[in-house]
């Protein structure tokens, strides 16, 4: 029995739909791969390309300027993992600790920084700030003077710090001189001298 043209057409459409379904299933089961000509395709002209990550030291300096000292300290820690503990990073970590009030840690890092680079004016200055806070005025004056000389007097901050510590030393010397004037040397028969306070003294000699 011969099939009618209408039946043949329906049969062909069914076969075609079946092949299409098989093709779709095969596509889902097979991992998509780029052809060799598409792999490693370059970005279109004008596309922004990130050349390298921003240096942790630069990020830390920006955070310090913004007053984010804890975050700056973390950024300097990342920078140390990238570059090691060089003088710049040691000085930066010391300065961040100083801003956070961790005086002992700050002094340790800054002393190590100037050991690695004894021409580092900023590190000497920051170390001088720590010494001044601790009341070590004579050492602070020497440290600021060294920073000032290394910087050739260009930094207003170093000049100001040196001026302040010299004024503190002068005040300290004045106070000591005043205190000495409040005492009078009294000679005893055996040749020894005693320091006796004269104002409001109830002691009779």
XYZ file of C-alpha atoms in Angstrom, residues 4-21:
18
model
C 0.131 9.444 0.594
C 2.287 12.528 0.171
C 0.674 13.982 3.292
C 1.744 10.986 5.404
C 5.300 11.157 4.024
C 5.514 14.810 4.935
C 4.401 14.121 8.492
C 6.901 11.259 8.781
C 9.794 13.461 7.614
C 8.856 16.184 10.071
C 8.884 13.641 12.897
C 12.312 12.334 11.906
C 13.615 15.893 11.704
C 12.308 16.750 15.184
C 13.894 13.587 16.547
C 17.302 14.450 15.095
C 17.040 17.985 16.481
C 16.323 16.656 19.986
